GROMACS .gro file of C-alpha atoms in nm:
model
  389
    1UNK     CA    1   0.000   0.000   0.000
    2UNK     CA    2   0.246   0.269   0.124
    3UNK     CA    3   0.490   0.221  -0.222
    4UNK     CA    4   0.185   0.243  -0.449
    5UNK     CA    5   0.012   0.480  -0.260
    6UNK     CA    6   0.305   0.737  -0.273
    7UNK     CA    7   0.359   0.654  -0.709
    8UNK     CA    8  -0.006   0.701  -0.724
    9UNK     CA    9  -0.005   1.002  -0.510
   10UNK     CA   10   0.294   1.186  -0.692
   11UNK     CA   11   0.095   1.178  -1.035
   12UNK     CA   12  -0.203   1.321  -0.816
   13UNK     CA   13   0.037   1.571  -0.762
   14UNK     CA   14   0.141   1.656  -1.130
   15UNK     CA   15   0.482   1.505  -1.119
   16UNK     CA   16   0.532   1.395  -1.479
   17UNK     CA   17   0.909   1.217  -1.422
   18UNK     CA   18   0.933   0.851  -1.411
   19UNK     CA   19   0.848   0.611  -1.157
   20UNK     CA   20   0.960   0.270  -1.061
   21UNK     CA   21   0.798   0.071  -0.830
   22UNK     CA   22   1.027  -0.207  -0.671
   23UNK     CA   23   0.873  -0.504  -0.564
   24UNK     CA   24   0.973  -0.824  -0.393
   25UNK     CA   25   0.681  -1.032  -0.442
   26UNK     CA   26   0.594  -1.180  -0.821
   27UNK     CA   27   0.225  -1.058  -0.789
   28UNK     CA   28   0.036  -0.762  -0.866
   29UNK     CA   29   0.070  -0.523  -0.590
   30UNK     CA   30  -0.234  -0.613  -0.396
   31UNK     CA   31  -0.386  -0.482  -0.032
   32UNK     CA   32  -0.302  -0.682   0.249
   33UNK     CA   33  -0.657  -0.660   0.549
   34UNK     CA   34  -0.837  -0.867   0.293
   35UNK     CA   35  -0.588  -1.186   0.390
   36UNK     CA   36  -0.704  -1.224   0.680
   37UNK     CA   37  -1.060  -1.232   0.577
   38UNK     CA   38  -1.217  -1.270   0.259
   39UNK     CA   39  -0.934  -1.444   0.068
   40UNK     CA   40  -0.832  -1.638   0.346
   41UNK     CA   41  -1.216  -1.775   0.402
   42UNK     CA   42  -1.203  -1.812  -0.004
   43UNK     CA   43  -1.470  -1.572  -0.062
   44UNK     CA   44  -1.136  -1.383  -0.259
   45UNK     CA   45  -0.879  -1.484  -0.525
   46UNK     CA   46  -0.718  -1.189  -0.429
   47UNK     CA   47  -0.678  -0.817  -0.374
   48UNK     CA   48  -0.506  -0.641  -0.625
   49UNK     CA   49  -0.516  -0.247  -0.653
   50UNK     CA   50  -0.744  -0.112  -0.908
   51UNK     CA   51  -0.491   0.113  -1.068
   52UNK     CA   52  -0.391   0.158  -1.370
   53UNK     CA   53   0.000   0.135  -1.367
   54UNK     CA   54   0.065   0.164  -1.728
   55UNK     CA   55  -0.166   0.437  -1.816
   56UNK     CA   56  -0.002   0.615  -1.525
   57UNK     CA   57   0.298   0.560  -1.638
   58UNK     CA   58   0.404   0.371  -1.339
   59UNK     CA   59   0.668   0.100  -1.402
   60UNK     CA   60   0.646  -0.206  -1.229
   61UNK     CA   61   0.978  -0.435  -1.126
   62UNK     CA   62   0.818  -0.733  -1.000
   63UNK     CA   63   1.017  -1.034  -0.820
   64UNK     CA   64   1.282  -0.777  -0.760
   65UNK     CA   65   1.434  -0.772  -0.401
   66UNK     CA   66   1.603  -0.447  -0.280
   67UNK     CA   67   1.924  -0.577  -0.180
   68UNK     CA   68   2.128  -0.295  -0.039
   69UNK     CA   69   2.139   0.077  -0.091
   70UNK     CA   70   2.451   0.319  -0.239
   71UNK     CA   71   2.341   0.645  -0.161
   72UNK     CA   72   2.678   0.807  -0.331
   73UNK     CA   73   2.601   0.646  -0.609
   74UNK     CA   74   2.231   0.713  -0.602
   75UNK     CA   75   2.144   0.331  -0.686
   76UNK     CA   76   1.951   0.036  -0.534
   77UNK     CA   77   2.121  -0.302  -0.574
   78UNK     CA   78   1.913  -0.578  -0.691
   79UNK     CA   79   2.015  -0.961  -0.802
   80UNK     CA   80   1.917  -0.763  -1.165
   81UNK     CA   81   2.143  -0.509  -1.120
   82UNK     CA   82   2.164  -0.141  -0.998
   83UNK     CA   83   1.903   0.069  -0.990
   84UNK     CA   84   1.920   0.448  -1.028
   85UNK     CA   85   1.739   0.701  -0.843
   86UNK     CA   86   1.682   1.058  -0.814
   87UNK     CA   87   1.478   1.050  -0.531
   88UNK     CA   88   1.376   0.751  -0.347
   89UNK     CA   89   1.127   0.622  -0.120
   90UNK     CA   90   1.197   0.343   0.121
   91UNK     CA   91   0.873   0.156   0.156
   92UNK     CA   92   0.984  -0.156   0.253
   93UNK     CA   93   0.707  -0.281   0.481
   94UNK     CA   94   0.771  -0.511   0.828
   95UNK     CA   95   0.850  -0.867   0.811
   96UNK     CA   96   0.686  -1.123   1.076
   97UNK     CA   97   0.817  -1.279   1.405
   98UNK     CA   98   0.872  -1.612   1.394
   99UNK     CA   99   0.973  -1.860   1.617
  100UNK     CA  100   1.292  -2.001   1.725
  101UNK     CA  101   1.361  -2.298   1.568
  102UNK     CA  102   1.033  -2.293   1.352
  103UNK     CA  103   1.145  -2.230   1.076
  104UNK     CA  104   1.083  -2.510   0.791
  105UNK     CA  105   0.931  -2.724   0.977
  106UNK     CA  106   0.599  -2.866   0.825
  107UNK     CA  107   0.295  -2.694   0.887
  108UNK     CA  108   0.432  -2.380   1.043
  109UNK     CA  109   0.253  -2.075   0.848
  110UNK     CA  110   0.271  -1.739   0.881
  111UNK     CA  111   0.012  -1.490   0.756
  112UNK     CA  112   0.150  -1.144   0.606
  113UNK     CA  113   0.145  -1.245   0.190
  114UNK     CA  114  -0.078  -1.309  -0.053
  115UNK     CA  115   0.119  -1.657  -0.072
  116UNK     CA  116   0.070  -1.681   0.259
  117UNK     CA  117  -0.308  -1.684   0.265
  118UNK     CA  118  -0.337  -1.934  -0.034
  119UNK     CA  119  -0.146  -2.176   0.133
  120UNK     CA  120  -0.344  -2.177   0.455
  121UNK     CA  121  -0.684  -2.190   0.263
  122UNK     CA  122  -0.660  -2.570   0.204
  123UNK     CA  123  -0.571  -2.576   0.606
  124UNK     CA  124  -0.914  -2.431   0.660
  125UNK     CA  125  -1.085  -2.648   0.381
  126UNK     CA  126  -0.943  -2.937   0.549
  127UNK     CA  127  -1.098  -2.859   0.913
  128UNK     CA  128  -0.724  -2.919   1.046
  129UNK     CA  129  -0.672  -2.858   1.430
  130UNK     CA  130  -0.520  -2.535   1.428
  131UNK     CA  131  -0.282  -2.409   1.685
  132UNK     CA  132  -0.235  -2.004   1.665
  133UNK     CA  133   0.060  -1.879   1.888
  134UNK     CA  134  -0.027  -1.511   1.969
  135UNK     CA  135  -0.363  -1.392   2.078
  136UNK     CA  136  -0.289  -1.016   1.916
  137UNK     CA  137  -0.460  -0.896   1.640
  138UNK     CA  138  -0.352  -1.116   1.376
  139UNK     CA  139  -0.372  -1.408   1.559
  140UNK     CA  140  -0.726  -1.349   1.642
  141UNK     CA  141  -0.853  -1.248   1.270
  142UNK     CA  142  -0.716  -1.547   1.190
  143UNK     CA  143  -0.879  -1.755   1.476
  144UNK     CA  144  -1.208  -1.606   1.354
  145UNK     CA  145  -1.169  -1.732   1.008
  146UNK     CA  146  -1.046  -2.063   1.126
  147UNK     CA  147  -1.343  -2.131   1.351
  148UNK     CA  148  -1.556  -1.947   1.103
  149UNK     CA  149  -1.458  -2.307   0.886
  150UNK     CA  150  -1.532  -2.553   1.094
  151UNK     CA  151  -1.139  -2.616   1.253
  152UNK     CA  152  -1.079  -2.633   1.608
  153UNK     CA  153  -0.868  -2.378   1.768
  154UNK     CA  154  -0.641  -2.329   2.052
  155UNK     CA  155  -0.473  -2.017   2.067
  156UNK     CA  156  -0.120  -1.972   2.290
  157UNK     CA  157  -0.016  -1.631   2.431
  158UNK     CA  158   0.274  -1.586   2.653
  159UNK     CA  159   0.122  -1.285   2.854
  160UNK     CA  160  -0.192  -1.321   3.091
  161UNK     CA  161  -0.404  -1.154   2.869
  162UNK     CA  162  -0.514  -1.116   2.543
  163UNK     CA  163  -0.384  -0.795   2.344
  164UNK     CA  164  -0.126  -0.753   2.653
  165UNK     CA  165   0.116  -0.515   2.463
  166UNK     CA  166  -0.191  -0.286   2.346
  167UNK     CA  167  -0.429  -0.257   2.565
  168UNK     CA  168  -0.438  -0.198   2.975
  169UNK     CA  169  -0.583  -0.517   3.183
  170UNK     CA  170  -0.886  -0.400   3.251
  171UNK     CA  171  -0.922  -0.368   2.910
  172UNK     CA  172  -0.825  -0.618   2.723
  173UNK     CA  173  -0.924  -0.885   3.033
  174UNK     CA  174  -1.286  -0.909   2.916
  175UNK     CA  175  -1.198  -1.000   2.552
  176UNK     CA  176  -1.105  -1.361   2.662
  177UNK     CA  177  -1.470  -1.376   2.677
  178UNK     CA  178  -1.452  -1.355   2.302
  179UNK     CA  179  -1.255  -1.663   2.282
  180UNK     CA  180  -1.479  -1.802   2.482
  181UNK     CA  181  -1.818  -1.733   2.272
  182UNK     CA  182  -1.670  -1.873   1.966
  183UNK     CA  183  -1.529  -2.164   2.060
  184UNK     CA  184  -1.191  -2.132   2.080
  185UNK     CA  185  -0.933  -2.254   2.363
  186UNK     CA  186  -0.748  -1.973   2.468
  187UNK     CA  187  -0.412  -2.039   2.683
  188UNK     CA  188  -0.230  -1.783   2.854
  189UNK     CA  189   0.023  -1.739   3.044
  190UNK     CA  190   0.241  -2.001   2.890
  191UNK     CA  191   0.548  -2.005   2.646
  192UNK     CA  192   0.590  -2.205   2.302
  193UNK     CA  193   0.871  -2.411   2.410
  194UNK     CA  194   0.966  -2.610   2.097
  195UNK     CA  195   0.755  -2.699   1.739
  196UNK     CA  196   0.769  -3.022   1.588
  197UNK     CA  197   0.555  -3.221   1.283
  198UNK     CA  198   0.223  -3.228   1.438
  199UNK     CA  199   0.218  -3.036   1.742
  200UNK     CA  200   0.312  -2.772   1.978
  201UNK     CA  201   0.483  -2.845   2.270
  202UNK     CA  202   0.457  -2.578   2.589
  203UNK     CA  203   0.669  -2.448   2.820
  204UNK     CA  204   0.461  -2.627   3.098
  205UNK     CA  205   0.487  -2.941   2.935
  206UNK     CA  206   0.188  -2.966   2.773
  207UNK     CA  207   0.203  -3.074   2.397
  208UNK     CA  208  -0.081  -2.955   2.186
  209UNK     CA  209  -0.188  -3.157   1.829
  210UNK     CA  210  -0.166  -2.922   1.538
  211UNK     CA  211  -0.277  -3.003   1.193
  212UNK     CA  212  -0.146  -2.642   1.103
  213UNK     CA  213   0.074  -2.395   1.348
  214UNK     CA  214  -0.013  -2.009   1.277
  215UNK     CA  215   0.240  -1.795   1.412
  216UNK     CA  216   0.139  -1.427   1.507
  217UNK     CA  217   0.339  -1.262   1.738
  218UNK     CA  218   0.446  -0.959   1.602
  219UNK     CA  219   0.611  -0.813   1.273
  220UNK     CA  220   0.955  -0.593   1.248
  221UNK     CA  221   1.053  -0.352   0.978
  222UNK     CA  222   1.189  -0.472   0.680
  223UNK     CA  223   1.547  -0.284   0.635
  224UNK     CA  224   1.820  -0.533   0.690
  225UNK     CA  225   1.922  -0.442   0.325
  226UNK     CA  226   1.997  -0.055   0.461
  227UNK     CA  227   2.341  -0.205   0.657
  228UNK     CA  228   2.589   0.062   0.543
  229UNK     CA  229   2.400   0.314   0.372
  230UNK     CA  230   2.411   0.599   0.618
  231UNK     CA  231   2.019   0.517   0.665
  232UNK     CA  232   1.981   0.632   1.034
  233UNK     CA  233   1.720   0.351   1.248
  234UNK     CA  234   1.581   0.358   1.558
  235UNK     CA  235   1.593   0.138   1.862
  236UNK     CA  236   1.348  -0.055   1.660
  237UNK     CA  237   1.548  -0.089   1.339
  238UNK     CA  238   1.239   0.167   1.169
  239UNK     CA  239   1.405   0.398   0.951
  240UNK     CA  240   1.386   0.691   1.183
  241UNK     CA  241   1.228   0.931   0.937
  242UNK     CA  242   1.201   1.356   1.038
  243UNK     CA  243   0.865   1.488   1.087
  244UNK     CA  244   0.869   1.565   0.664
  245UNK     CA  245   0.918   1.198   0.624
  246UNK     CA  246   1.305   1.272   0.509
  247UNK     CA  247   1.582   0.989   0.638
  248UNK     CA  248   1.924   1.076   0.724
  249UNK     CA  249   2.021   1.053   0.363
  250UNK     CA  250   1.967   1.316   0.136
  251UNK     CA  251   1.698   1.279  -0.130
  252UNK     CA  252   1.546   0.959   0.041
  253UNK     CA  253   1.229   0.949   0.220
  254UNK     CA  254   1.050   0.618   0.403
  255UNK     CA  255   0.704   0.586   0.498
  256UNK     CA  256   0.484   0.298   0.618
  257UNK     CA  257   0.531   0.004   0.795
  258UNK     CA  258   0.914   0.042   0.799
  259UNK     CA  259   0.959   0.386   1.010
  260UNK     CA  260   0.864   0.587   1.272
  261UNK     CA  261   0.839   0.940   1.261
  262UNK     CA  262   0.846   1.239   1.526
  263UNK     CA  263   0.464   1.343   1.658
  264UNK     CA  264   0.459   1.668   1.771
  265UNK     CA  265   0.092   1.559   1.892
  266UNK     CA  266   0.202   1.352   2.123
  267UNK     CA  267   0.540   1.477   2.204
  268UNK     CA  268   0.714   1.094   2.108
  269UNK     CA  269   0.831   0.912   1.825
  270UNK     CA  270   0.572   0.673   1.676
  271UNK     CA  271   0.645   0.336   1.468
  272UNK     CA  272   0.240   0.218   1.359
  273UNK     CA  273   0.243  -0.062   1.190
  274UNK     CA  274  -0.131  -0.011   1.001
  275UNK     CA  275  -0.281   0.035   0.660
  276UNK     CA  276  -0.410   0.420   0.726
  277UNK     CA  277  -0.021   0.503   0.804
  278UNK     CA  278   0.062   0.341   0.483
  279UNK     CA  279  -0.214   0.523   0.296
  280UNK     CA  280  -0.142   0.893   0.436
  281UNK     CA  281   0.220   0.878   0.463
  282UNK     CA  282   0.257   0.837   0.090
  283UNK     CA  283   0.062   1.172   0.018
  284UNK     CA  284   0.289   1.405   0.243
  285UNK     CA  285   0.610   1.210   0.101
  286UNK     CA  286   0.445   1.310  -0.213
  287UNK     CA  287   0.399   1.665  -0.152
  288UNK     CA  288   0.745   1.688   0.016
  289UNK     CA  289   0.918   1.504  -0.287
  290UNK     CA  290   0.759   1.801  -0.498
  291UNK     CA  291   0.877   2.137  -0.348
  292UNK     CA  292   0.601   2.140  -0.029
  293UNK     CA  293   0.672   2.161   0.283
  294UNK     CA  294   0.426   1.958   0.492
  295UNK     CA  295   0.480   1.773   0.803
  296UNK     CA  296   0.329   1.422   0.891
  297UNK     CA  297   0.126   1.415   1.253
  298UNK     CA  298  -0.183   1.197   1.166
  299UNK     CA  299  -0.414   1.033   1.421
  300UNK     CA  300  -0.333   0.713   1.380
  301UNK     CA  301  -0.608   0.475   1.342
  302UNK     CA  302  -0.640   0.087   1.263
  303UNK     CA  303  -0.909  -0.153   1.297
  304UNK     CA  304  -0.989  -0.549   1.331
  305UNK     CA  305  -1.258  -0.786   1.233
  306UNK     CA  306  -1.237  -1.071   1.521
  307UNK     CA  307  -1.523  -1.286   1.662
  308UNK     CA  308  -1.824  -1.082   1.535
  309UNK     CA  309  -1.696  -0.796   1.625
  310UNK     CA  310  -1.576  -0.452   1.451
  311UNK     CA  311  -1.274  -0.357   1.680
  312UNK     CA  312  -1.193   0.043   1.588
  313UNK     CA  313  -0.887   0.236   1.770
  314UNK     CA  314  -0.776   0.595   1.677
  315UNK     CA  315  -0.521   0.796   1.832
  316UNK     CA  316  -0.243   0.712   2.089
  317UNK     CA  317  -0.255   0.611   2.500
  318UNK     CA  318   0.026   0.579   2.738
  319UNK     CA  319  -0.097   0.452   3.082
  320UNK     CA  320  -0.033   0.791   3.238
  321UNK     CA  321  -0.351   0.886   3.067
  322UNK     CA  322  -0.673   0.903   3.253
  323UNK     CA  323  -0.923   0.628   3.112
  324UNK     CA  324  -1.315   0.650   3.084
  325UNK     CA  325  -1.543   0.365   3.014
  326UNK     CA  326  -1.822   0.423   2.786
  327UNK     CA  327  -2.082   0.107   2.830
  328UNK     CA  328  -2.057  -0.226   2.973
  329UNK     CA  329  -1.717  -0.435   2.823
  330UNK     CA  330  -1.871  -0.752   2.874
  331UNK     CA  331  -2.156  -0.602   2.631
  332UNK     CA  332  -2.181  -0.632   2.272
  333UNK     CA  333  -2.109  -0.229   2.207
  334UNK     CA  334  -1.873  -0.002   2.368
  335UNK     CA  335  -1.571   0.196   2.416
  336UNK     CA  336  -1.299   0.380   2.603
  337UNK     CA  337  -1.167   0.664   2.617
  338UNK     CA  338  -0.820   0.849   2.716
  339UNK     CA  339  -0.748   1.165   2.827
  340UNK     CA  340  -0.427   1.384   2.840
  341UNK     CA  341  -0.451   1.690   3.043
  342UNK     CA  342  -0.842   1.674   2.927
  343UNK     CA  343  -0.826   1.641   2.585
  344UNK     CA  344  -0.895   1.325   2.454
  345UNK     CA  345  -0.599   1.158   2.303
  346UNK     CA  346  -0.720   0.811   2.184
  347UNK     CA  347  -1.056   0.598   2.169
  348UNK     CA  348  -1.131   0.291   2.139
  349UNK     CA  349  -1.487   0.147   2.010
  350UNK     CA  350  -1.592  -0.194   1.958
  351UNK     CA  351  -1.962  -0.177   1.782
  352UNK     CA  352  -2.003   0.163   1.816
  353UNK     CA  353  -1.843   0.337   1.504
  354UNK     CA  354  -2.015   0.652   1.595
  355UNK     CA  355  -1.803   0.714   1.865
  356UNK     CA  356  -1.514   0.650   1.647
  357UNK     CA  357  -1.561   0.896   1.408
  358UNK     CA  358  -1.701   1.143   1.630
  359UNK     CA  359  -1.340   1.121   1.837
  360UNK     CA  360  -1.143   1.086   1.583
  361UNK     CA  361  -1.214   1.463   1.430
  362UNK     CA  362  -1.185   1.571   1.805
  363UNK     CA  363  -0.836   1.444   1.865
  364UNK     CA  364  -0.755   1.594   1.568
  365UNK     CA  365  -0.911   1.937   1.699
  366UNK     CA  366  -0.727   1.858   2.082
  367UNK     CA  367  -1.093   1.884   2.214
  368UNK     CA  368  -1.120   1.904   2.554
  369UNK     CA  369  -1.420   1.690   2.717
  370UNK     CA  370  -1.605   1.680   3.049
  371UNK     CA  371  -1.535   1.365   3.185
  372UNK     CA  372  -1.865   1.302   3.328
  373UNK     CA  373  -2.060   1.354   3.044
  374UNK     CA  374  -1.774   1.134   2.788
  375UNK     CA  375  -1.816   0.847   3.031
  376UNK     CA  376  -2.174   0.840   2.973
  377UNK     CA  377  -2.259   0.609   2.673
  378UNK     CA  378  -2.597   0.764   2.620
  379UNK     CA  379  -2.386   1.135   2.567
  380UNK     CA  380  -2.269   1.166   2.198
  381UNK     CA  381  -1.900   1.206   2.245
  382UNK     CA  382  -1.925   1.536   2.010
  383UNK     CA  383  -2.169   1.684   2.268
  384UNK     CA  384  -1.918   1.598   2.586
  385UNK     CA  385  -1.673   1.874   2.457
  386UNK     CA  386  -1.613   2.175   2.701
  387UNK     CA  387  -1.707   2.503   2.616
  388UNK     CA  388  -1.453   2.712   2.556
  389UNK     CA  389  -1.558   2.972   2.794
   0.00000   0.00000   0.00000
């Protein structure tokens, strides 16, 4: 999304140069939250952008892996041969977590390609027992689709909790509940000590049968091929982009999965690892590219399809922000809310998308809200704001 986003954006933009697009994969560049649903349930052969490359004058180097960067030179090295660039935009993507000692081993999928989801769609045509390590999002899409086909589930999570790294416990606590109501075993708590043909063997001991392992425990960003190119990263290896999207190198930008960026909005660098990053990113990297001067601060916002649920989250918490319940968790609609010195800094709404898009313009605006009247469900959030008298 976030390299075909920013080609399409710079002809938006009136740029009438050339443009490359460098691709690993073989396929058409496609949109990735459809794998997890539609054409991983089969309901999909695909999900390939609806743009017209060649009439945009957009070449395509498919099957091509970036292999290291010469920014004296102004080239990216491929197994083809260098590259040339005037400007260039890193838009590499993140590359999943696996396991120690998983990989190759039969029956161990992950679930971040389009390859990916084909070859687990004959797992869920065959009903396999499915063991999914990871109870984040990923890992519970893909327990929804799984149990949504008639396989049996167990999911593993090292942490007590469901969505440990995202959420606060009395949070996230309740979703096991969700688990629960669809039918699948949820274990937390417990470590994936080893992964064999056939099963799953704990850290307690305990050794699961698995048709099919799914790993989903995280994803890092893709820029092992940057190793001495002058491309500054962060702690997280994210190409640690300026708030204009610019690296450390001189006529390269990065956007998307692969780097983090300064928010002035909430005073910290911020690494988000979601589609709407990769879709707005691309624009200002556009403008930027051209002449403009624009910086990047979005509200970040993602959202998640998981056990009949639609799972919406805009903005950005730390736990020194005060938190506000809006309905009953253990209910089928609700949400939270977090403040920062009274403004509301991030939401999150499960079933009620009104809320969502009512808070996400007021983060944007640094609304301040009365916290008695934004903890009442039955108060539209837009209504909760304090006067500015």
């Amino acid at each position: 999304m976030a390299g075909v986003q920013t080609a399409v954006s710079l002809r938006e933009h009136g740029f009438g140069g050339s443009i490359t697009l460098l691709g690993a994969e073989p396929h058409h560049p496609y949109d990735r939250p459809p794998l997890s649903k539609s054409v991983l349930l089969g309901a999909a052969d695909g999900s390939a952008f609806d743009v017209d490359f060649a009439g945009l004058g957009i070449e395509l180097r498919l099957g091509q892996h970036a292999d290291a960067l010469r920014p004296d030179e102004r080239q990216v090295v491929t197994a083809g041969g260098p590259l040339a660039y005037d400007r260039l935009v890193i838009a590499t993507g993140a590359e999943p977590v696996t396991l120690p000692g998983a990989a190759g081993v039969p029956g161990v999928h992950m679930l971040r390609t389009l390859d990916d989801a084909n070859a687990l769609r004959p797992v869920l045509a065959a009903k396999r027992q499915v063991v999914v390590v990871g109870a984040g999002w990923i890992g519970a899409e893909f327990a929804t689709a799984a149990r949504e086909s008639g396989c049996e589930v167990t999911v593993v999570e090292a942490a007590e909790r469901p969505l440990a790294g995202v959420l606060p416990a009395e949070i996230s606590a309740p979703m096991r509940g969700w688990y629960e109501e669809a039918g699948v075993r949820l274990l937390t708590g417990v470590q994936v000590a080893g992964v064999e043909p056939g099963a799953v063997l704990l850290s307690d001991g305990t050794r699961l049968i698995a048709g099919a392992v799914v790993i989903g425990i995280g994803a890092r960003p893709t820029t092992g091929w940057l190793a001495g190119s002058g491309v500054e990263l962060d702690e997280h290896r994210a190409v640690r982009a300026d708030d204009r999207l610019r690296t450390s190198v001189p006529g390269v930008l990065a956007v998307g999965d692969c780097a983090s960026f300064p928010s002035a909005r909430y005073g910290e660098r911020l690494l988000i690892h979601h589609w709407d990053n990769a879709v707005q990113g691309p624009r200002t990297a556009a403008a930027n590219l051209l002449g403009e001067d624009e910086p990047y601060d979005p509200v970040p916002y993602f959202w998640s399809e998981q056990f009949g649920r639609f799972v919406q989250y805009a903005g950005h918490h730390t736990d020194s922000d005060q938190l506000l319940r809006r309905g009953d968790p253990d209910g089928p609609a609700w949400s939270v809310c977090w403040l920062r010195d009274g403004a509301l800094a991030a939401l999150l709404a499960v079933g009620r998308p009104r809320d969502l898009a009512q808070g996400r313009k007021l983060i944007e605006r640094g609304a301040r809200l009365d916290p008695a009247a934004a903890a009442d469900p039955a108060v539209p959030l837009k209504s909760a704001v304090r006067s500015a008298a």
